[in-house]
Coordinates of C-alpha atoms in Angstrom, one line a residue:
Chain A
X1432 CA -136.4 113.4 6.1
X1433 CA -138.8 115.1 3.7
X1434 CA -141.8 112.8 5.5
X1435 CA -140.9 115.4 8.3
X1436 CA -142.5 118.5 6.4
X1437 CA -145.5 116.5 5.3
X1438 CA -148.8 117.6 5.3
X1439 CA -151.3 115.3 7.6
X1440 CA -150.3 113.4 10.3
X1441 CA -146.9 112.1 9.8
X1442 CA -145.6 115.3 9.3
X1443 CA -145.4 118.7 10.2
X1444 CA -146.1 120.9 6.9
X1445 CA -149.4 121.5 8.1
X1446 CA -148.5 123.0 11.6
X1447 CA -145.6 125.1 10.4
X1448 CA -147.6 126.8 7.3
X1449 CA -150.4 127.8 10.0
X1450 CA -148.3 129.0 12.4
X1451 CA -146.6 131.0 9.2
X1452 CA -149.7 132.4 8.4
X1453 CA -150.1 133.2 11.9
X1454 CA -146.5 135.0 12.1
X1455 CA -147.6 137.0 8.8
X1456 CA -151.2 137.4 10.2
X1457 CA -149.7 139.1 13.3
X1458 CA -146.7 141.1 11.2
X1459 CA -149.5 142.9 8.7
X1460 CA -152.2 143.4 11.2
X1461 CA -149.2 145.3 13.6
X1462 CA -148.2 147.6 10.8
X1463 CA -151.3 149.4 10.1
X1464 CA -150.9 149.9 14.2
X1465 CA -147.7 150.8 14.3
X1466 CA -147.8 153.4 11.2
X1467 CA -150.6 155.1 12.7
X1468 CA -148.7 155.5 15.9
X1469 CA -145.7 156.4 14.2
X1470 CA -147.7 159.0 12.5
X1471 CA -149.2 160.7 15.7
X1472 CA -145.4 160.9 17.8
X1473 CA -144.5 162.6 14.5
X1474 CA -146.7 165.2 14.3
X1475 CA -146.9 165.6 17.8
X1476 CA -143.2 165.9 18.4
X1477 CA -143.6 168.4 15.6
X1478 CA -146.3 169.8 16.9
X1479 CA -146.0 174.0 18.1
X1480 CA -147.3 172.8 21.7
X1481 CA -144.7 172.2 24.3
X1482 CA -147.5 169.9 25.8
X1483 CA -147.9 167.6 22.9
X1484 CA -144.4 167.6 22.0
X1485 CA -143.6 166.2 25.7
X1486 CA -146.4 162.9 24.8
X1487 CA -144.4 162.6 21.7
X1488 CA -141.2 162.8 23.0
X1489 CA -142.1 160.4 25.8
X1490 CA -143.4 158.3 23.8
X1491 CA -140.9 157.6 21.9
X1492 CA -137.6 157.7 24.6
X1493 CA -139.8 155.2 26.7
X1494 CA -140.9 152.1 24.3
X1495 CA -137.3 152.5 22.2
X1496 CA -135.4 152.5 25.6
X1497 CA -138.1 148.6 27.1
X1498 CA -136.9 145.3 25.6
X1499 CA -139.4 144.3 23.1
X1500 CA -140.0 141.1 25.5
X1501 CA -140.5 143.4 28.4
X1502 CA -143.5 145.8 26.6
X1503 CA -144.3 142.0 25.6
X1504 CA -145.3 141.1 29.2
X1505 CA -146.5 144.3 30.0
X1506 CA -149.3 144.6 27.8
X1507 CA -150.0 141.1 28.0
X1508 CA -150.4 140.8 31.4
X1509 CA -150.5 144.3 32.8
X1510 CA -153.2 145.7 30.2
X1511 CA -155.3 142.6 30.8
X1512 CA -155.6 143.1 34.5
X1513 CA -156.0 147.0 33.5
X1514 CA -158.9 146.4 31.5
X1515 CA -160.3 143.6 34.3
X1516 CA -160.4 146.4 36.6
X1517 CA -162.1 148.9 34.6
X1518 CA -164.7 146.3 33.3
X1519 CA -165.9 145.2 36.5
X1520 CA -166.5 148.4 38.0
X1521 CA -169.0 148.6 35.8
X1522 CA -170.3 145.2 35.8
X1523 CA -168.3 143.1 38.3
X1524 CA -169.5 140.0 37.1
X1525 CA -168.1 140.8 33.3
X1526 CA -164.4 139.3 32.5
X1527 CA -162.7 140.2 29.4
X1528 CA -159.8 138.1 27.9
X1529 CA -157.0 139.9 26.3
X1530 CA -156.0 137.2 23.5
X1531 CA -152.6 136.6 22.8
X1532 CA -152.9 137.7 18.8
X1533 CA -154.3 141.1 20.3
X1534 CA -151.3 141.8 23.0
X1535 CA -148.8 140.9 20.3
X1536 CA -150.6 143.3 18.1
X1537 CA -150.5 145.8 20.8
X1538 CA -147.1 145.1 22.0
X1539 CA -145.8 145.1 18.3
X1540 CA -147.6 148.2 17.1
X1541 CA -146.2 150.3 20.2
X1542 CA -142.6 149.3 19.4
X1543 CA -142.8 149.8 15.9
X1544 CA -144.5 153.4 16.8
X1545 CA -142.1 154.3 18.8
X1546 CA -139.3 153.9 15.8
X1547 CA -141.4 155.0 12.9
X1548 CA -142.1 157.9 15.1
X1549 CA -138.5 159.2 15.1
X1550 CA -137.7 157.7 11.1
X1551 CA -140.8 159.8 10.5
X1552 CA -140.2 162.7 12.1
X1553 CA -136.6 162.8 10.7
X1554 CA -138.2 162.5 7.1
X1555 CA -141.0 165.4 7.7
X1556 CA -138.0 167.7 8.8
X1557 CA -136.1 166.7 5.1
X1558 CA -139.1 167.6 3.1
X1559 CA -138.9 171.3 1.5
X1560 CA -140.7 174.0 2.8
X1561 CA -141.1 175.8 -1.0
X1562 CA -143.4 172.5 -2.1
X1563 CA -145.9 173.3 0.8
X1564 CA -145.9 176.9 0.5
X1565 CA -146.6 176.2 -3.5
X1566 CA -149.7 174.1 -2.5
X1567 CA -151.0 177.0 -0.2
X1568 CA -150.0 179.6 -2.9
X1569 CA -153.0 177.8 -5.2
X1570 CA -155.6 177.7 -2.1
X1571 CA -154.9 174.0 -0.9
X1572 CA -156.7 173.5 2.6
X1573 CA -153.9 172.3 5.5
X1574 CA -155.3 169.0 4.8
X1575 CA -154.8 168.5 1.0
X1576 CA -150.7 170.4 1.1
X1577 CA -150.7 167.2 3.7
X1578 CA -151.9 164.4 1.4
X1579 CA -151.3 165.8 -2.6
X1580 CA -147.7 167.3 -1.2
X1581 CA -146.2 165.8 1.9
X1582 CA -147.9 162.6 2.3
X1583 CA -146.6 161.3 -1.3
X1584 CA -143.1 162.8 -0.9
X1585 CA -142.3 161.6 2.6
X1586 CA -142.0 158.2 1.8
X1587 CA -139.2 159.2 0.0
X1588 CA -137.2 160.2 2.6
X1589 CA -139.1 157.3 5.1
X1590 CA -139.2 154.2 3.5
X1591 CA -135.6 152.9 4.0
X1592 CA -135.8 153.5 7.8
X1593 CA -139.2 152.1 7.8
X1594 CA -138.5 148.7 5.5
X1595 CA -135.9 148.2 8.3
X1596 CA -138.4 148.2 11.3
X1597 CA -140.7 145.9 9.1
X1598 CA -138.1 143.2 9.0
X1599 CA -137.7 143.8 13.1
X1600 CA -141.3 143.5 13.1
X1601 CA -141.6 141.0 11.3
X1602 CA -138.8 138.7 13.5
X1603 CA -140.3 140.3 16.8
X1604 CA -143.6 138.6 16.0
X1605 CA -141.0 135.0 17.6
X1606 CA -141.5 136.4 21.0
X1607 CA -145.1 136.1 20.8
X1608 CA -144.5 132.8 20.7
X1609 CA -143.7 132.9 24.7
X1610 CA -146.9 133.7 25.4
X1611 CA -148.6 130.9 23.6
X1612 CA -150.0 132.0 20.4
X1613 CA -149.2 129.5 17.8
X1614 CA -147.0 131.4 15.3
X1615 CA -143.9 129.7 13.3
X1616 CA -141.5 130.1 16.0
X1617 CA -144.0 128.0 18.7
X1618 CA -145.1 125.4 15.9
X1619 CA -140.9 124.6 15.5
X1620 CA -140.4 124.5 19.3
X1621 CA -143.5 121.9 19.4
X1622 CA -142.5 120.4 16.4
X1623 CA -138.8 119.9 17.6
X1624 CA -140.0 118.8 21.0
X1625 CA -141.9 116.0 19.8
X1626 CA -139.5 114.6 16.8
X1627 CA -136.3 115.5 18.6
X1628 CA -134.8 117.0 15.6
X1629 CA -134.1 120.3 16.5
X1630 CA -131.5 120.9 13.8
X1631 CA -133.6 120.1 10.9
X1632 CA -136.6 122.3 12.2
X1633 CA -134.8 125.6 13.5
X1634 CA -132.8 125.1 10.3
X1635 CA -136.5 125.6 8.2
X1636 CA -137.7 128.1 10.7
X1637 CA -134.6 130.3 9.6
X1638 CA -135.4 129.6 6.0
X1639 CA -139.0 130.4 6.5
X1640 CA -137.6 134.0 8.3
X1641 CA -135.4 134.7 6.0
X1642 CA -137.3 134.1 2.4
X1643 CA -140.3 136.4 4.2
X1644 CA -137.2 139.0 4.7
X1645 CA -136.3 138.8 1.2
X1646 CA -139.8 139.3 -0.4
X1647 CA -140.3 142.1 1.7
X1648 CA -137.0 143.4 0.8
X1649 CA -138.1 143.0 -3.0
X1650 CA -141.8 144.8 -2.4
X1651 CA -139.4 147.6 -0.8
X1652 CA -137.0 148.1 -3.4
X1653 CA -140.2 148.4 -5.9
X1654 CA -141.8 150.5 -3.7
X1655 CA -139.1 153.1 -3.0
X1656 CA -138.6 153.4 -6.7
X1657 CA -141.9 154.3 -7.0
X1658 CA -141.4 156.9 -4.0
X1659 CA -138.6 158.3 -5.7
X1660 CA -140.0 158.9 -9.2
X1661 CA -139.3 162.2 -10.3
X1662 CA -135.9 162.4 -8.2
X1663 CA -132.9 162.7 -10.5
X1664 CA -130.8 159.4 -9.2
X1665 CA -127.0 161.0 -8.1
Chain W
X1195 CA -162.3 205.5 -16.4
X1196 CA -159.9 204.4 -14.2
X1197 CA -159.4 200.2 -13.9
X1198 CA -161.4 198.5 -11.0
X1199 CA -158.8 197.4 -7.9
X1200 CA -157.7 194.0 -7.7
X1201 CA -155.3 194.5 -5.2
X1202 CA -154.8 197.1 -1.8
X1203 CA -152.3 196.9 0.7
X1204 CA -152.5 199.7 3.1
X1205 CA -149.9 201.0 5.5
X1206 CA -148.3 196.8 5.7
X1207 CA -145.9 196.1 8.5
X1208 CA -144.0 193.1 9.1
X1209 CA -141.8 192.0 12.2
X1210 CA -140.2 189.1 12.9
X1211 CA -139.7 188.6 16.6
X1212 CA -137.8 192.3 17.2
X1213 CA -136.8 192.4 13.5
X1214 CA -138.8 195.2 11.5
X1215 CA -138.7 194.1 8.2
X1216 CA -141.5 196.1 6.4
X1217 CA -142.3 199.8 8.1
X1218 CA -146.1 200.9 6.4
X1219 CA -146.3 199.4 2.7
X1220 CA -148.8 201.2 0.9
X1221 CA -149.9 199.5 -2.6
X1222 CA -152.6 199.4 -5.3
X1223 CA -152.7 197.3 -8.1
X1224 CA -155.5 198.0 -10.8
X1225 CA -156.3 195.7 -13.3
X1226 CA -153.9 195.4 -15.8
X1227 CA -151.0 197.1 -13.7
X1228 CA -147.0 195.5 -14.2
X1229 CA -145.6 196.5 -11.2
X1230 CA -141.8 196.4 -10.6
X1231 CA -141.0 196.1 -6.7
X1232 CA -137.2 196.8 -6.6
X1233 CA -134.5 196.9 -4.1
X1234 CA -131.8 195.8 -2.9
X1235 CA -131.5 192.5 -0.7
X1236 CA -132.9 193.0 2.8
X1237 CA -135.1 195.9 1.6
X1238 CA -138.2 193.4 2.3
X1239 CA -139.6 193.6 -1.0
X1240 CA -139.8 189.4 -1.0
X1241 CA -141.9 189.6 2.1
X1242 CA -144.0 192.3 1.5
X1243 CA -144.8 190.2 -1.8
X1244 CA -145.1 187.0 0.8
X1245 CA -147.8 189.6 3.2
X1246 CA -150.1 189.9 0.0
X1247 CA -151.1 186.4 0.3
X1248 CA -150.5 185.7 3.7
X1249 CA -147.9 183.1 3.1
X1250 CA -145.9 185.5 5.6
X1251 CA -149.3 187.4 7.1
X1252 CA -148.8 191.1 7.8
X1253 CA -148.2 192.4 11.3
X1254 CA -150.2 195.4 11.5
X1255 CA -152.0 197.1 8.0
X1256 CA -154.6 195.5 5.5
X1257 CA -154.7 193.5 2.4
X1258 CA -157.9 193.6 0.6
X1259 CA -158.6 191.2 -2.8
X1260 CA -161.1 192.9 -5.2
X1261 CA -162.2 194.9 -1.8
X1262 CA -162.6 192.2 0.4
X1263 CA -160.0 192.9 3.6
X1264 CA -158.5 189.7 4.9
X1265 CA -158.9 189.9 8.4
X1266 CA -155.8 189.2 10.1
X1267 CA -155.4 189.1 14.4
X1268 CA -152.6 188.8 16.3
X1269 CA -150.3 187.7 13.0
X1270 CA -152.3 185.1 12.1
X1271 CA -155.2 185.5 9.4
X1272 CA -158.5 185.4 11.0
X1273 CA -160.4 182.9 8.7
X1274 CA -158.5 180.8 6.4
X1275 CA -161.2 179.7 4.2
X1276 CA -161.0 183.4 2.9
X1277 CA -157.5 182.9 2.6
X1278 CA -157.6 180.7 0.9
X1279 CA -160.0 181.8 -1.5
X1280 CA -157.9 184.9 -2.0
X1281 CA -155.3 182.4 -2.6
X1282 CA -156.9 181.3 -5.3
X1283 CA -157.6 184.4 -7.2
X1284 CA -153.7 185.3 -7.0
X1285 CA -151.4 183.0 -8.9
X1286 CA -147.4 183.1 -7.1
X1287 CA -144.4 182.2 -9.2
X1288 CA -141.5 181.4 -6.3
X1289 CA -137.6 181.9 -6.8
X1290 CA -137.0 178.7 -6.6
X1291 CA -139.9 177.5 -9.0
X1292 CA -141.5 175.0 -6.2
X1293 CA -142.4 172.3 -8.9
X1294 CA -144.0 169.5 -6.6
X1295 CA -141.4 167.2 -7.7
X1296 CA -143.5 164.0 -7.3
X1297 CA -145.9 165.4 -10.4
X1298 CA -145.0 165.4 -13.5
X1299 CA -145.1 169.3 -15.8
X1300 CA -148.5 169.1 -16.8
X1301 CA -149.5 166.9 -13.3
X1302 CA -148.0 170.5 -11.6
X1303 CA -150.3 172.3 -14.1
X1304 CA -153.4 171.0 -13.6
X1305 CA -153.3 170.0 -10.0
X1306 CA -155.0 173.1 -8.6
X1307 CA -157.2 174.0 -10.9
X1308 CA -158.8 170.1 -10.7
X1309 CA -158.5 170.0 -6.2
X1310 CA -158.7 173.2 -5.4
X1311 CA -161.2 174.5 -7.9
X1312 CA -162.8 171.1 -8.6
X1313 CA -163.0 171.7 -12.4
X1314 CA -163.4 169.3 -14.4
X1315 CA -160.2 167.2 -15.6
X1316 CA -160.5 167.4 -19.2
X1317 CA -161.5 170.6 -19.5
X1318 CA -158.4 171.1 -17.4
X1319 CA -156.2 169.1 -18.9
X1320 CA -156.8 170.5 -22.6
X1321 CA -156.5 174.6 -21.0
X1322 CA -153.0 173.0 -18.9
X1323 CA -151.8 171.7 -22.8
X1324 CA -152.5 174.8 -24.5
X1325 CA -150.5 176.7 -21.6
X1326 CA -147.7 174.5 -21.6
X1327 CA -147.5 174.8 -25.6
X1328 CA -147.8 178.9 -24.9
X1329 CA -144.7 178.6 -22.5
X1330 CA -142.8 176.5 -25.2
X1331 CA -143.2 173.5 -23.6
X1332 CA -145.1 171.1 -25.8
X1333 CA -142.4 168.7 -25.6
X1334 CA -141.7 168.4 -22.1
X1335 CA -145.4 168.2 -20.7
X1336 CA -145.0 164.6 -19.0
X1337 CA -141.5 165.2 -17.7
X1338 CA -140.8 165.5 -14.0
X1339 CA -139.1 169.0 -12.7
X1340 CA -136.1 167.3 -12.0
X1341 CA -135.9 166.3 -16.1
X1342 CA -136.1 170.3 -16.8
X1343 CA -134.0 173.1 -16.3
X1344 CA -134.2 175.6 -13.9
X1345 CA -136.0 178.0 -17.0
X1346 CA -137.8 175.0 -18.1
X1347 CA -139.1 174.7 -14.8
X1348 CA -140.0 178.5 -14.4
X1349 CA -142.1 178.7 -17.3
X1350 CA -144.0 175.1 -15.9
X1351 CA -144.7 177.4 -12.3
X1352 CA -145.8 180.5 -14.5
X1353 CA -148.2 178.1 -16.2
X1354 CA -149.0 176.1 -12.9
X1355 CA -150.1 180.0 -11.8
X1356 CA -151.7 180.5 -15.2
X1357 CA -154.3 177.9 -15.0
X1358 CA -155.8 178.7 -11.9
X1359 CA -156.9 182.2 -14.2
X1360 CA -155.9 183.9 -11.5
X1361 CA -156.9 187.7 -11.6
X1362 CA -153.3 188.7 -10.8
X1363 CA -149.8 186.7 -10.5
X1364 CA -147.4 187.3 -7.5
X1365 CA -144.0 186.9 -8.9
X1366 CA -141.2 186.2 -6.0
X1367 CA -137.5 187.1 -8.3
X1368 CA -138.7 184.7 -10.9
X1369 CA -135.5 184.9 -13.1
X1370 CA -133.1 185.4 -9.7
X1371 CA -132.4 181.4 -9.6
X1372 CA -131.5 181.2 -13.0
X1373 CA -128.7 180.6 -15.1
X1374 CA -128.1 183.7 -17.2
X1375 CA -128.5 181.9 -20.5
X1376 CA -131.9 181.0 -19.6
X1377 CA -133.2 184.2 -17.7
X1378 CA -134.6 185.6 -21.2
X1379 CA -137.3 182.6 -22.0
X1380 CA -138.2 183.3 -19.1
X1381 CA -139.1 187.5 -19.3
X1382 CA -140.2 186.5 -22.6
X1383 CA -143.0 184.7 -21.1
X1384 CA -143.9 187.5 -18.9
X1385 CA -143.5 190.5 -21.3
X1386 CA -146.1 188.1 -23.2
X1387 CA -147.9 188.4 -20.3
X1388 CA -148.2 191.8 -20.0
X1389 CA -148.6 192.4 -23.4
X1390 CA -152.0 190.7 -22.8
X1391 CA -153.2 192.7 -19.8
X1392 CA -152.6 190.5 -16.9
X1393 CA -152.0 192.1 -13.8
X1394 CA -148.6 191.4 -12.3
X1395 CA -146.9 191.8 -9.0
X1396 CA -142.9 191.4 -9.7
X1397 CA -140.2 191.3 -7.5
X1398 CA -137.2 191.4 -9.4
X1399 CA -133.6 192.2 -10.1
X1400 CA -134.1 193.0 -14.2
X1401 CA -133.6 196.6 -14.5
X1402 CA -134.8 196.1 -18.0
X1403 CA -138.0 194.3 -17.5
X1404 CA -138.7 197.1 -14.9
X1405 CA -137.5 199.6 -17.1
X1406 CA -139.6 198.7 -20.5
X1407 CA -142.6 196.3 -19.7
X1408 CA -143.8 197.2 -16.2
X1409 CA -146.8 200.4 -16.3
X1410 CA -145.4 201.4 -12.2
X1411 CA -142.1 201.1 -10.6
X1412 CA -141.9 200.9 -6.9
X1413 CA -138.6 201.5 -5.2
X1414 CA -138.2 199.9 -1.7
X1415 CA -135.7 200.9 1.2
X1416 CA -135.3 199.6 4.1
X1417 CA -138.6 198.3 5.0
X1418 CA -140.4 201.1 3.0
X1419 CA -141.5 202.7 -0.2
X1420 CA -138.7 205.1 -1.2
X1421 CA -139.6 206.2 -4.3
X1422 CA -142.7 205.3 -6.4
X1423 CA -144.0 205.7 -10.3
X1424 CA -143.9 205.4 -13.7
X1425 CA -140.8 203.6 -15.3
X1426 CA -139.5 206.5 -17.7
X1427 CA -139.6 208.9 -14.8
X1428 CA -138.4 206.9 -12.1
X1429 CA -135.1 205.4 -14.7
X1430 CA -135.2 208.7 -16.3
X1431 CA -134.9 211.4 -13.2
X1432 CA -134.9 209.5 -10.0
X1433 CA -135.4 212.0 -7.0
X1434 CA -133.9 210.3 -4.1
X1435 CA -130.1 209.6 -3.5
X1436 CA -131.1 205.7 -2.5
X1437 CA -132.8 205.3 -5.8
X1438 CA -129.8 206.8 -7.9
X1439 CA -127.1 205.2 -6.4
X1440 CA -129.2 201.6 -6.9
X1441 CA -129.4 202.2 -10.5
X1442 CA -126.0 203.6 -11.1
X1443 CA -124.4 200.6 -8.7
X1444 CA -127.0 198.1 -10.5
X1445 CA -125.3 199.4 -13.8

């Protein structure tokens, strides 16, 4: 059976590791993304304008309330024929090509905005008001009380609610799979297609799934300890 | 020769929404002036403290650092680049201490003085020691807040202001969130403080600190100066019936 999971061509160890790379490929390059997004429906749905808070807001109610398969399509196909459109007005002979690895990106980031948005917002709300006020006390520009005071110390309150939507993200990156980019999830459906032995692949797809869940789990764990040094453990 | 002013507030008023909290706060501090703001709670002695650097800005009236106003319009300060630069040049001890809880003492210490006044670090560092050690803290200089206690961490935020070299220090009830075992280290530190000429700004409860260190006593009531002036004749024959009946009920 281990011939299976060889590399070359008997096996299959070749295919799977790519389209593993491919899954964590995908995962990393939609977290940058999504924290950004995140980021921005935080602070506007913090912000003192009724306007922004109503993008924010929206934001957020609209891509938590689609199934991830459904923003998926959409920005798949919808945002391809979008940009199409707006491509050849200029220049009607120009066609652009909305990869796969880019929608999934896209598709990926937005959801995971959408949450970190609200896990975010929730954790700006927890922080104290006195350790801001102390930064403007000494003369710190809006922009440093936000990176030397609230920046470090809202990971403290964010980074359980945000390690779980990395393992979503990181087992949304399957559904990219239906529209054919060749992550881990596509390279076992091939794989179990051709050598009928569907067991035996799913079974080290879920392996592969789960050992990625428990290393991030691990760079978590280190990472919220270092988020809450200083913080007197109850 | 009379001291040059650090320090003006003239005719401050404070609302929020239909709330009048301060009703025309008139204020000079010259250098080397302790002045004790008393009262009783609601009186608006925190905020009026908060107006003079615009962590609460005034409604109507003037602050002015070392004679520069800070031009505030419409409740919000005009330019806060010269906020912050008054900022700077007035050191605030808070209540509740404020530590940044992420740094560790000395971290808290030298932290403006290094990004807000781009000093060097080492010449930081070794004035952030020396304060520490003249808090009593030599030993504790790498531990978080959370590691101290609440006097411990008073005397780190009276250093924290300290190390800016500030030109006067706000002090929001510095000793009010205290144990009272641990209230004296901490008017230790600022009788110290006096002792050396620094001009302070304090908000406070301690009838004796008032009483003994401070050169000016200010009385407030209900959003305004009731009574005003030197400690042995404010203690010693307070003119107003507000004034008498705080001391005797503080007693």
């Amino acid at each position: 059976m281990l011939e299976l999971f060889s590399f070359g061509e008997a096996g299959w160890g070749d295919q799977l590791l790519q389209g593993l790379l491919v899954t964590i490929q995908l995962a990393l390059t939609a977290l940058p993304v999504g924290l950004l997004l995140g980021f921005a429906a935080a602070g506007a749905s913090l912000s003192p304008y009724r306007w922004l808070r109503a993008i924010g807001t929206g934001y957020t109610t609209i891509m938590r309330g689609l199934p991830e398969l459904l923003t998926l399509f959409v920005v798949y196909n919808g945002l391809g024929l979008l940009l199409n459109s707006i491509v050849s007005s200029w220049n009607p002979d120009a066609r652009v090509e909305l990869s796969s690895f880019v929608a999934g990106v896209i598709a990926l980031g937005l959801v995971f905005g959408a949450f970190a948005g609200e896990v975010l917002r929730g954790a700006f709300q927890s922080l104290n008001k006195g350790q801001m006020e102390a930064g403007k006390a000494v003369g710190m520009r809006p922009t440093q009380v936000f990176f030397r005071i609230m920046l470090p110390q809202v990971w403290r309150f964010a980074l359980p609610g945000l390690g779980n939507l990395w393992i979503n993200l990181l087992k949304d990156t399957a559904l990219v799979s239906v529209i054919a980019l060749d992550d881990l999830m596509r390279m076992t459906q091939v794989a179990v297609r051709s050598t009928k032995q569907p067991f035996t692949f799913f079974l080290a797809a879920c392996l592969i799934y789960w050992a990625l869940c428990v290393i991030s789990e691990i760079v978590l764990a280190r990472l919220e300890k270092r988020a809450n040094r200083g913080v007197r453990r109850a | 020769m009379a001291e040059a002013v650090v320090l003006k507030a003239e005719d401050i008023c404070k609302s929020f929404g239909s709330l009048e909290v301060l009703k025309g706060i008139t204020l000079e501090a010259r250098n080397h002036d302790v002045i004790s703001i008393l009262g009783s709670s609601g009186s608006g002695k925190s905020t009026f403290l908060r107006c003079l650097n615009m962590l609460d800005p005034p409604t109507s009236g003037k602050v002015s650092v070392h004679g520069e106003e800070i031009v505030v319009k419409n409740g919000h300060p005009a330019d806060m680049r010269q906020v912050e630069r008054a900022r700077q040049r007035l050191g605030m001890v808070f209540q509740q201490f404020n530590l940044w809880t992420h740094r560790t003492a000395i971290e808290n210490v030298m932290e403006g003085p290094i990004h807000v006044l781009k000093q060097p670090k080492a010449e930081v560092k070794e004035r952030a020691e020396a304060l520490l050690v003249r808090v009593g803290l030599a030993e504790r200089m790498n531990m978080y807040p959370s590691q101290l206690s609440g006097g411990q961490q008073q005397r780190v935020a009276i250093a924290r202001a300290l190390c800016m070299e500030p030109d006067a220090i706000l002090f929001d009830e510095p000793t009010s969130a205290l144990d009272p075992e641990l209230v004296g280290e901490v008017l230790r530190v600022m009788q110290s403080l006096a002792a050396e000429g620094r001009t302070m700004i304090v908000v406070t409860h301690e009838m004796s600190f008032a009483r003994d260190v401070s050169t000016e006593v200010v009385f407030m009531h209900k959003g305004k100066i009731a009574e005003q002036g030197p400690p042995k004749e404010m203690f010693g024959s307070p003119k107003t019936e507000v004034f008498q009946k705080f001391i005797a009920d503080v007693r």
